[in-house]
């Protein structure tokens, strides 16, 4: 299985935190968020990664044996355009996700299991403010349609796509037939749902989101739960200092 990571989008809500870089390049716990995402995929055995970046590129350290193919998206023209930039490298089933989805490893196993009996699998989460997202029309566990940012008055489910998809290469030709627009990907998915058996995995815990700057706090908390407690022997801790809680103190810290 491959993975396509979208890391080229404009981050207009993150000014001035991400004026010159994608928001997934904001560092947390000593690494860019994107680096955490690549590491999460590698730990799940997914090393064939296609990384879609802006012209300026991204600078990350990857795990041993993981050398992502880098594809440049010339202009931030949306998720569909970014995916099409990577199409020549897509040879098998692939995960499509954003650069900030550092928790993707928490959801891969149930998505892969459900993929055995379906054409594709989408990760979904119930959200009370569903009108701000793409909302799924469901029939049991099967996705029958996708409505992007519906009116509050529409009688739909509250199950929203969260931006992690397990797709097949057959999706690419369909995507190419949809007119280019900001919601080209969502329109293609909606059409595919009406043609194929597309299944849904409901997230058992809230997936990481990075829509607004304050979402960085939740990502930080997620990482602190995952990263082991560490105090380097080379760190200098003053007399009388009381350390409370989980922390990482690296070599050279004073």
PDB file of C-alpha atoms in Angstrom:
ATOM      1  CA  UNK A   1       0.000   0.000   0.000  1.00  0.00           C
ATOM      2  CA  UNK A   2       1.134   3.527  -0.807  1.00  0.00           C
ATOM      3  CA  UNK A   3       0.406   6.865   0.839  1.00  0.00           C
ATOM      4  CA  UNK A   4      -0.064  10.278  -0.750  1.00  0.00           C
ATOM      5  CA  UNK A   5       0.527  13.111   1.709  1.00  0.00           C
ATOM      6  CA  UNK A   6      -0.805  16.529   0.727  1.00  0.00           C
ATOM      7  CA  UNK A   7       1.577  19.146   2.113  1.00  0.00           C
ATOM      8  CA  UNK A   8       1.340  22.001  -0.379  1.00  0.00           C
ATOM      9  CA  UNK A   9      -1.863  23.843   0.494  1.00  0.00           C
ATOM     10  CA  UNK A  10      -2.007  27.522   1.370  1.00  0.00           C
ATOM     11  CA  UNK A  11      -2.519  28.119   5.102  1.00  0.00           C
ATOM     12  CA  UNK A  12      -4.482  31.366   5.100  1.00  0.00           C
ATOM     13  CA  UNK A  13      -5.924  30.811   8.597  1.00  0.00           C
ATOM     14  CA  UNK A  14      -2.434  30.439  10.069  1.00  0.00           C
ATOM     15  CA  UNK A  15      -0.973  33.870   9.357  1.00  0.00           C
ATOM     16  CA  UNK A  16       1.551  34.770  10.632  1.00  0.00           C
ATOM     17  CA  UNK A  17       2.469  31.303  11.974  1.00  0.00           C
ATOM     18  CA  UNK A  18       2.750  29.777   8.509  1.00  0.00           C
ATOM     19  CA  UNK A  19       3.203  32.662   6.089  1.00  0.00           C
ATOM     20  CA  UNK A  20       6.011  31.000   4.131  1.00  0.00           C
ATOM     21  CA  UNK A  21       5.505  27.284   4.812  1.00  0.00           C
ATOM     22  CA  UNK A  22       2.603  24.805   4.850  1.00  0.00           C
ATOM     23  CA  UNK A  23       0.955  24.582   8.271  1.00  0.00           C
ATOM     24  CA  UNK A  24       2.105  20.966   8.596  1.00  0.00           C
ATOM     25  CA  UNK A  25       5.674  22.302   8.777  1.00  0.00           C
ATOM     26  CA  UNK A  26       5.020  24.050  12.100  1.00  0.00           C
ATOM     27  CA  UNK A  27       7.324  22.319  14.626  1.00  0.00           C
ATOM     28  CA  UNK A  28       5.999  20.576  17.732  1.00  0.00           C
ATOM     29  CA  UNK A  29       8.187  18.690  20.208  1.00  0.00           C
ATOM     30  CA  UNK A  30      11.253  19.398  18.108  1.00  0.00           C
ATOM     31  CA  UNK A  31       9.957  18.190  14.722  1.00  0.00           C
ATOM     32  CA  UNK A  32       7.705  19.541  11.975  1.00  0.00           C
ATOM     33  CA  UNK A  33       4.223  18.012  12.197  1.00  0.00           C
ATOM     34  CA  UNK A  34       4.764  16.500   8.738  1.00  0.00           C
ATOM     35  CA  UNK A  35       7.753  14.574  10.050  1.00  0.00           C
ATOM     36  CA  UNK A  36       5.581  13.021  12.763  1.00  0.00           C
ATOM     37  CA  UNK A  37       3.067  11.991  10.064  1.00  0.00           C
ATOM     38  CA  UNK A  38       5.706  10.297   7.900  1.00  0.00           C
ATOM     39  CA  UNK A  39       7.048   8.470  10.969  1.00  0.00           C
ATOM     40  CA  UNK A  40       3.536   7.284  11.856  1.00  0.00           C
ATOM     41  CA  UNK A  41       3.106   5.760   8.388  1.00  0.00           C
ATOM     42  CA  UNK A  42       6.548   4.147   8.492  1.00  0.00           C
ATOM     43  CA  UNK A  43       5.758   2.505  11.847  1.00  0.00           C
ATOM     44  CA  UNK A  44       2.720   0.891  10.191  1.00  0.00           C
ATOM     45  CA  UNK A  45       4.905  -0.519   7.417  1.00  0.00           C
ATOM     46  CA  UNK A  46       4.015   2.065   4.780  1.00  0.00           C
ATOM     47  CA  UNK A  47       7.275   3.317   3.297  1.00  0.00           C
ATOM     48  CA  UNK A  48       6.140   3.991  -0.276  1.00  0.00           C
ATOM     49  CA  UNK A  49       5.118   7.591   0.308  1.00  0.00           C
ATOM     50  CA  UNK A  50       4.397  10.304  -2.241  1.00  0.00           C
ATOM     51  CA  UNK A  51       4.819  13.774  -0.785  1.00  0.00           C
ATOM     52  CA  UNK A  52       3.118  16.684  -2.580  1.00  0.00           C
ATOM     53  CA  UNK A  53       4.877  19.929  -1.660  1.00  0.00           C
ATOM     54  CA  UNK A  54       4.910  23.605  -2.666  1.00  0.00           C
ATOM     55  CA  UNK A  55       7.692  24.816  -5.011  1.00  0.00           C
ATOM     56  CA  UNK A  56       9.865  25.772  -2.036  1.00  0.00           C
ATOM     57  CA  UNK A  57       9.782  22.167  -0.854  1.00  0.00           C
ATOM     58  CA  UNK A  58       9.868  20.889   2.727  1.00  0.00           C
ATOM     59  CA  UNK A  59      12.791  19.920   4.919  1.00  0.00           C
ATOM     60  CA  UNK A  60      12.183  16.876   7.102  1.00  0.00           C
ATOM     61  CA  UNK A  61      14.144  13.906   8.411  1.00  0.00           C
ATOM     62  CA  UNK A  62      12.631  10.558   7.419  1.00  0.00           C
ATOM     63  CA  UNK A  63      12.989   7.173   9.153  1.00  0.00           C
ATOM     64  CA  UNK A  64      15.596   4.686   7.827  1.00  0.00           C
ATOM     65  CA  UNK A  65      14.378   2.962   4.668  1.00  0.00           C
ATOM     66  CA  UNK A  66      11.715   5.589   3.997  1.00  0.00           C
ATOM     67  CA  UNK A  67      12.510   7.890   1.084  1.00  0.00           C
ATOM     68  CA  UNK A  68       9.344   9.681  -0.056  1.00  0.00           C
ATOM     69  CA  UNK A  69       8.917  10.585  -3.691  1.00  0.00           C
ATOM     70  CA  UNK A  70       8.513  14.364  -3.865  1.00  0.00           C
ATOM     71  CA  UNK A  71       6.020  15.945  -6.265  1.00  0.00           C
ATOM     72  CA  UNK A  72       5.715  19.713  -6.630  1.00  0.00           C
ATOM     73  CA  UNK A  73       2.307  21.385  -6.859  1.00  0.00           C
ATOM     74  CA  UNK A  74       3.073  24.656  -8.641  1.00  0.00           C
ATOM     75  CA  UNK A  75       0.114  26.551  -7.208  1.00  0.00           C
ATOM     76  CA  UNK A  76      -2.210  25.753  -4.265  1.00  0.00           C
ATOM     77  CA  UNK A  77      -5.160  24.690  -6.429  1.00  0.00           C
ATOM     78  CA  UNK A  78      -6.805  22.308  -3.998  1.00  0.00           C
ATOM     79  CA  UNK A  79      -6.649  18.672  -2.949  1.00  0.00           C
ATOM     80  CA  UNK A  80      -7.764  17.249  -6.286  1.00  0.00           C
ATOM     81  CA  UNK A  81      -5.069  19.105  -8.201  1.00  0.00           C
ATOM     82  CA  UNK A  82      -2.469  18.003  -5.657  1.00  0.00           C
ATOM     83  CA  UNK A  83      -3.519  14.362  -6.011  1.00  0.00           C
ATOM     84  CA  UNK A  84      -3.405  14.571  -9.807  1.00  0.00           C
ATOM     85  CA  UNK A  85       0.133  15.951  -9.573  1.00  0.00           C
ATOM     86  CA  UNK A  86       1.083  12.640  -7.960  1.00  0.00           C
ATOM     87  CA  UNK A  87      -0.838  10.313 -10.291  1.00  0.00           C
ATOM     88  CA  UNK A  88       2.175   8.991 -12.232  1.00  0.00           C
ATOM     89  CA  UNK A  89       3.558   7.425  -9.050  1.00  0.00           C
ATOM     90  CA  UNK A  90       0.299   5.776  -7.911  1.00  0.00           C
ATOM     91  CA  UNK A  91       0.464   2.055  -8.699  1.00  0.00           C
ATOM     92  CA  UNK A  92      -1.703   0.390  -6.041  1.00  0.00           C
ATOM     93  CA  UNK A  93      -4.187   1.078  -3.236  1.00  0.00           C
ATOM     94  CA  UNK A  94      -3.178   4.252  -1.449  1.00  0.00           C
ATOM     95  CA  UNK A  95      -3.971   6.316   1.600  1.00  0.00           C
ATOM     96  CA  UNK A  96      -4.733   9.956   0.872  1.00  0.00           C
ATOM     97  CA  UNK A  97      -4.180  12.264   3.821  1.00  0.00           C
ATOM     98  CA  UNK A  98      -3.014  15.701   4.884  1.00  0.00           C
ATOM     99  CA  UNK A  99       0.437  16.467   6.208  1.00  0.00           C
ATOM    100  CA  UNK A 100      -0.938  17.097   9.701  1.00  0.00           C
ATOM    101  CA  UNK A 101      -2.576  13.668  10.092  1.00  0.00           C
ATOM    102  CA  UNK A 102       0.147  12.442  12.439  1.00  0.00           C
ATOM    103  CA  UNK A 103      -2.379  10.110  14.116  1.00  0.00           C
ATOM    104  CA  UNK A 104      -3.075   8.160  10.905  1.00  0.00           C
ATOM    105  CA  UNK A 105      -1.535   5.044  12.462  1.00  0.00           C
ATOM    106  CA  UNK A 106      -4.486   4.869  14.869  1.00  0.00           C
ATOM    107  CA  UNK A 107      -6.918   4.299  11.988  1.00  0.00           C
ATOM    108  CA  UNK A 108      -5.073   2.294   9.312  1.00  0.00           C
ATOM    109  CA  UNK A 109      -5.892  -1.207  10.608  1.00  0.00           C
ATOM    110  CA  UNK A 110      -9.728  -0.913  10.628  1.00  0.00           C
ATOM    111  CA  UNK A 111      -9.655   0.857   7.257  1.00  0.00           C
ATOM    112  CA  UNK A 112      -7.542  -1.885   5.668  1.00  0.00           C
ATOM    113  CA  UNK A 113      -9.797  -4.590   7.129  1.00  0.00           C
ATOM    114  CA  UNK A 114     -12.918  -2.959   5.702  1.00  0.00           C
ATOM    115  CA  UNK A 115     -11.228  -2.432   2.320  1.00  0.00           C
ATOM    116  CA  UNK A 116     -11.236  -6.209   1.726  1.00  0.00           C
ATOM    117  CA  UNK A 117     -14.945  -6.081   0.834  1.00  0.00           C
ATOM    118  CA  UNK A 118     -15.203  -2.651  -0.762  1.00  0.00           C
ATOM    119  CA  UNK A 119     -13.791  -0.406  -3.468  1.00  0.00           C
ATOM    120  CA  UNK A 120     -12.633   2.282  -1.049  1.00  0.00           C
ATOM    121  CA  UNK A 121     -12.872   3.318   2.598  1.00  0.00           C
ATOM    122  CA  UNK A 122     -13.381   6.750   4.155  1.00  0.00           C
ATOM    123  CA  UNK A 123     -12.727   7.749   7.751  1.00  0.00           C
ATOM    124  CA  UNK A 124     -15.646   9.632   9.291  1.00  0.00           C
ATOM    125  CA  UNK A 125     -16.458  11.352  12.558  1.00  0.00           C
ATOM    126  CA  UNK A 126     -19.763  12.607  13.950  1.00  0.00           C
ATOM    127  CA  UNK A 127     -19.599  16.377  14.393  1.00  0.00           C
ATOM    128  CA  UNK A 128     -22.231  18.682  15.823  1.00  0.00           C
ATOM    129  CA  UNK A 129     -21.134  21.545  13.551  1.00  0.00           C
ATOM    130  CA  UNK A 130     -21.543  19.315  10.505  1.00  0.00           C
ATOM    131  CA  UNK A 131     -22.377  22.265   8.232  1.00  0.00           C
ATOM    132  CA  UNK A 132     -18.690  23.258   8.235  1.00  0.00           C
ATOM    133  CA  UNK A 133     -17.587  19.955   6.681  1.00  0.00           C
ATOM    134  CA  UNK A 134     -18.333  17.392   4.005  1.00  0.00           C
ATOM    135  CA  UNK A 135     -21.278  15.321   5.259  1.00  0.00           C
ATOM    136  CA  UNK A 136     -21.883  11.709   4.248  1.00  0.00           C
ATOM    137  CA  UNK A 137     -25.165  10.207   3.118  1.00  0.00           C
ATOM    138  CA  UNK A 138     -25.113   6.710   4.607  1.00  0.00           C
ATOM    139  CA  UNK A 139     -26.869   3.391   4.198  1.00  0.00           C
ATOM    140  CA  UNK A 140     -25.649   1.309   7.131  1.00  0.00           C
ATOM    141  CA  UNK A 141     -21.841   1.359   6.694  1.00  0.00           C
ATOM    142  CA  UNK A 142     -21.968   2.278   3.019  1.00  0.00           C
ATOM    143  CA  UNK A 143     -21.431   5.828   1.766  1.00  0.00           C
ATOM    144  CA  UNK A 144     -24.087   6.790  -0.788  1.00  0.00           C
ATOM    145  CA  UNK A 145     -23.200  10.456  -1.278  1.00  0.00           C
ATOM    146  CA  UNK A 146     -21.198  13.416  -0.024  1.00  0.00           C
ATOM    147  CA  UNK A 147     -22.600  16.915   0.526  1.00  0.00           C
ATOM    148  CA  UNK A 148     -19.994  19.619   1.069  1.00  0.00           C
ATOM    149  CA  UNK A 149     -20.889  22.219   3.713  1.00  0.00           C
ATOM    150  CA  UNK A 150     -24.664  21.651   3.705  1.00  0.00           C
ATOM    151  CA  UNK A 151     -27.186  24.078   5.139  1.00  0.00           C
ATOM    152  CA  UNK A 152     -27.925  23.633   8.847  1.00  0.00           C
ATOM    153  CA  UNK A 153     -31.539  22.881   7.943  1.00  0.00           C
ATOM    154  CA  UNK A 154     -30.703  19.925   5.680  1.00  0.00           C
ATOM    155  CA  UNK A 155     -31.774  16.599   7.159  1.00  0.00           C
ATOM    156  CA  UNK A 156     -28.536  14.660   6.884  1.00  0.00           C
ATOM    157  CA  UNK A 157     -26.349  12.544   9.110  1.00  0.00           C
ATOM    158  CA  UNK A 158     -23.730  14.294  11.206  1.00  0.00           C
ATOM    159  CA  UNK A 159     -21.040  11.916   9.939  1.00  0.00           C
ATOM    160  CA  UNK A 160     -18.315  14.033   8.323  1.00  0.00           C
ATOM    161  CA  UNK A 161     -15.273  13.080   6.294  1.00  0.00           C
ATOM    162  CA  UNK A 162     -12.042  13.963   8.073  1.00  0.00           C
ATOM    163  CA  UNK A 163      -9.603  13.885   5.169  1.00  0.00           C
ATOM    164  CA  UNK A 164      -8.185  10.345   5.434  1.00  0.00           C
ATOM    165  CA  UNK A 165      -9.157   8.084   2.533  1.00  0.00           C
ATOM    166  CA  UNK A 166      -8.133   4.599   1.374  1.00  0.00           C
ATOM    167  CA  UNK A 167      -8.544   4.656  -2.408  1.00  0.00           C
ATOM    168  CA  UNK A 168      -7.634   2.646  -5.500  1.00  0.00           C
ATOM    169  CA  UNK A 169      -5.895   3.856  -8.686  1.00  0.00           C
ATOM    170  CA  UNK A 170      -9.273   3.519 -10.458  1.00  0.00           C
ATOM    171  CA  UNK A 171     -10.371   6.706  -8.716  1.00  0.00           C
ATOM    172  CA  UNK A 172      -7.870   8.850 -10.639  1.00  0.00           C
ATOM    173  CA  UNK A 173      -9.547   8.661 -14.110  1.00  0.00           C
ATOM    174  CA  UNK A 174     -12.886   9.615 -12.535  1.00  0.00           C
ATOM    175  CA  UNK A 175     -11.286  12.553 -10.736  1.00  0.00           C
ATOM    176  CA  UNK A 176      -9.789  13.793 -14.005  1.00  0.00           C
ATOM    177  CA  UNK A 177     -13.248  13.948 -15.590  1.00  0.00           C
ATOM    178  CA  UNK A 178     -14.615  16.322 -12.945  1.00  0.00           C
ATOM    179  CA  UNK A 179     -14.241  20.040 -13.821  1.00  0.00           C
ATOM    180  CA  UNK A 180     -11.472  21.733 -11.884  1.00  0.00           C
ATOM    181  CA  UNK A 181     -12.786  23.566  -8.828  1.00  0.00           C
ATOM    182  CA  UNK A 182     -12.148  23.976  -5.105  1.00  0.00           C
ATOM    183  CA  UNK A 183     -14.433  20.999  -4.394  1.00  0.00           C
ATOM    184  CA  UNK A 184     -13.335  18.796  -7.290  1.00  0.00           C
ATOM    185  CA  UNK A 185     -12.256  15.981  -4.966  1.00  0.00           C
ATOM    186  CA  UNK A 186     -15.526  16.007  -3.027  1.00  0.00           C
ATOM    187  CA  UNK A 187     -17.545  16.017  -6.253  1.00  0.00           C
ATOM    188  CA  UNK A 188     -15.575  13.046  -7.561  1.00  0.00           C
ATOM    189  CA  UNK A 189     -16.037  11.138  -4.305  1.00  0.00           C
ATOM    190  CA  UNK A 190     -19.780  11.829  -4.369  1.00  0.00           C
ATOM    191  CA  UNK A 191     -20.000  10.441  -7.904  1.00  0.00           C
ATOM    192  CA  UNK A 192     -17.880   7.414  -7.018  1.00  0.00           C
ATOM    193  CA  UNK A 193     -20.104   6.636  -4.034  1.00  0.00           C
ATOM    194  CA  UNK A 194     -23.078   6.406  -6.363  1.00  0.00           C
ATOM    195  CA  UNK A 195     -21.205   3.969  -8.629  1.00  0.00           C
ATOM    196  CA  UNK A 196     -19.184   1.760  -6.278  1.00  0.00           C
ATOM    197  CA  UNK A 197     -19.276   0.115  -2.867  1.00  0.00           C
ATOM    198  CA  UNK A 198     -17.565   2.724  -0.677  1.00  0.00           C
ATOM    199  CA  UNK A 199     -17.447   1.845   3.012  1.00  0.00           C
ATOM    200  CA  UNK A 200     -17.067   4.067   6.075  1.00  0.00           C
ATOM    201  CA  UNK A 201     -15.012   3.575   9.228  1.00  0.00           C
ATOM    202  CA  UNK A 202     -16.256   5.661  12.137  1.00  0.00           C
ATOM    203  CA  UNK A 203     -13.409   7.070  14.199  1.00  0.00           C
ATOM    204  CA  UNK A 204     -13.490   5.698  17.743  1.00  0.00           C
ATOM    205  CA  UNK A 205     -11.709   8.804  18.994  1.00  0.00           C
ATOM    206  CA  UNK A 206     -11.504  12.346  17.590  1.00  0.00           C
ATOM    207  CA  UNK A 207      -8.938  12.446  14.760  1.00  0.00           C
ATOM    208  CA  UNK A 208      -6.341  15.196  14.764  1.00  0.00           C
ATOM    209  CA  UNK A 209      -7.495  18.361  13.007  1.00  0.00           C
ATOM    210  CA  UNK A 210      -5.482  21.441  12.072  1.00  0.00           C
ATOM    211  CA  UNK A 211      -8.054  23.871  10.758  1.00  0.00           C
ATOM    212  CA  UNK A 212      -7.320  26.733  13.169  1.00  0.00           C
ATOM    213  CA  UNK A 213      -4.167  27.811  15.075  1.00  0.00           C
ATOM    214  CA  UNK A 214      -5.579  26.715  18.440  1.00  0.00           C
ATOM    215  CA  UNK A 215      -5.790  23.156  17.113  1.00  0.00           C
ATOM    216  CA  UNK A 216      -2.025  23.041  17.651  1.00  0.00           C
ATOM    217  CA  UNK A 217      -2.704  22.691  21.382  1.00  0.00           C
ATOM    218  CA  UNK A 218      -4.639  19.453  20.874  1.00  0.00           C
ATOM    219  CA  UNK A 219      -1.911  18.080  18.599  1.00  0.00           C
ATOM    220  CA  UNK A 220       0.680  18.940  21.240  1.00  0.00           C
ATOM    221  CA  UNK A 221      -1.343  17.047  23.851  1.00  0.00           C
ATOM    222  CA  UNK A 222      -1.647  14.053  21.514  1.00  0.00           C
ATOM    223  CA  UNK A 223       2.111  13.946  21.007  1.00  0.00           C
ATOM    224  CA  UNK A 224       2.836  14.272  24.714  1.00  0.00           C
ATOM    225  CA  UNK A 225       0.695  11.186  25.333  1.00  0.00           C
ATOM    226  CA  UNK A 226       2.564   9.207  22.664  1.00  0.00           C
ATOM    227  CA  UNK A 227       6.171  10.288  23.175  1.00  0.00           C
ATOM    228  CA  UNK A 228       7.986   8.534  26.055  1.00  0.00           C
ATOM    229  CA  UNK A 229       9.088  10.517  29.097  1.00  0.00           C
ATOM    230  CA  UNK A 230      12.773  11.386  28.708  1.00  0.00           C
ATOM    231  CA  UNK A 231      15.337  13.342  30.728  1.00  0.00           C
ATOM    232  CA  UNK A 232      18.799  13.264  29.159  1.00  0.00           C
ATOM    233  CA  UNK A 233      21.792  12.633  31.405  1.00  0.00           C
ATOM    234  CA  UNK A 234      23.440  15.568  29.662  1.00  0.00           C
ATOM    235  CA  UNK A 235      20.730  18.012  30.730  1.00  0.00           C
ATOM    236  CA  UNK A 236      21.543  20.397  33.577  1.00  0.00           C
ATOM    237  CA  UNK A 237      18.817  20.696  36.202  1.00  0.00           C
ATOM    238  CA  UNK A 238      19.349  23.266  38.943  1.00  0.00           C
ATOM    239  CA  UNK A 239      19.254  22.525  42.651  1.00  0.00           C
ATOM    240  CA  UNK A 240      15.812  22.789  44.145  1.00  0.00           C
ATOM    241  CA  UNK A 241      14.070  22.333  40.774  1.00  0.00           C
ATOM    242  CA  UNK A 242      10.988  20.121  41.052  1.00  0.00           C
ATOM    243  CA  UNK A 243       9.925  18.359  37.853  1.00  0.00           C
ATOM    244  CA  UNK A 244       6.247  17.452  37.687  1.00  0.00           C
ATOM    245  CA  UNK A 245       4.471  15.529  34.952  1.00  0.00           C
ATOM    246  CA  UNK A 246       5.529  13.975  31.664  1.00  0.00           C
ATOM    247  CA  UNK A 247       8.324  15.819  29.872  1.00  0.00           C
ATOM    248  CA  UNK A 248      11.191  15.641  27.412  1.00  0.00           C
ATOM    249  CA  UNK A 249      14.460  17.300  28.433  1.00  0.00           C
ATOM    250  CA  UNK A 250      17.136  16.780  25.796  1.00  0.00           C
ATOM    251  CA  UNK A 251      20.941  16.843  25.757  1.00  0.00           C
ATOM    252  CA  UNK A 252      22.348  20.305  26.482  1.00  0.00           C
ATOM    253  CA  UNK A 253      19.210  21.707  28.093  1.00  0.00           C
ATOM    254  CA  UNK A 254      19.849  23.882  31.156  1.00  0.00           C
TER     255      UNK A 254
END
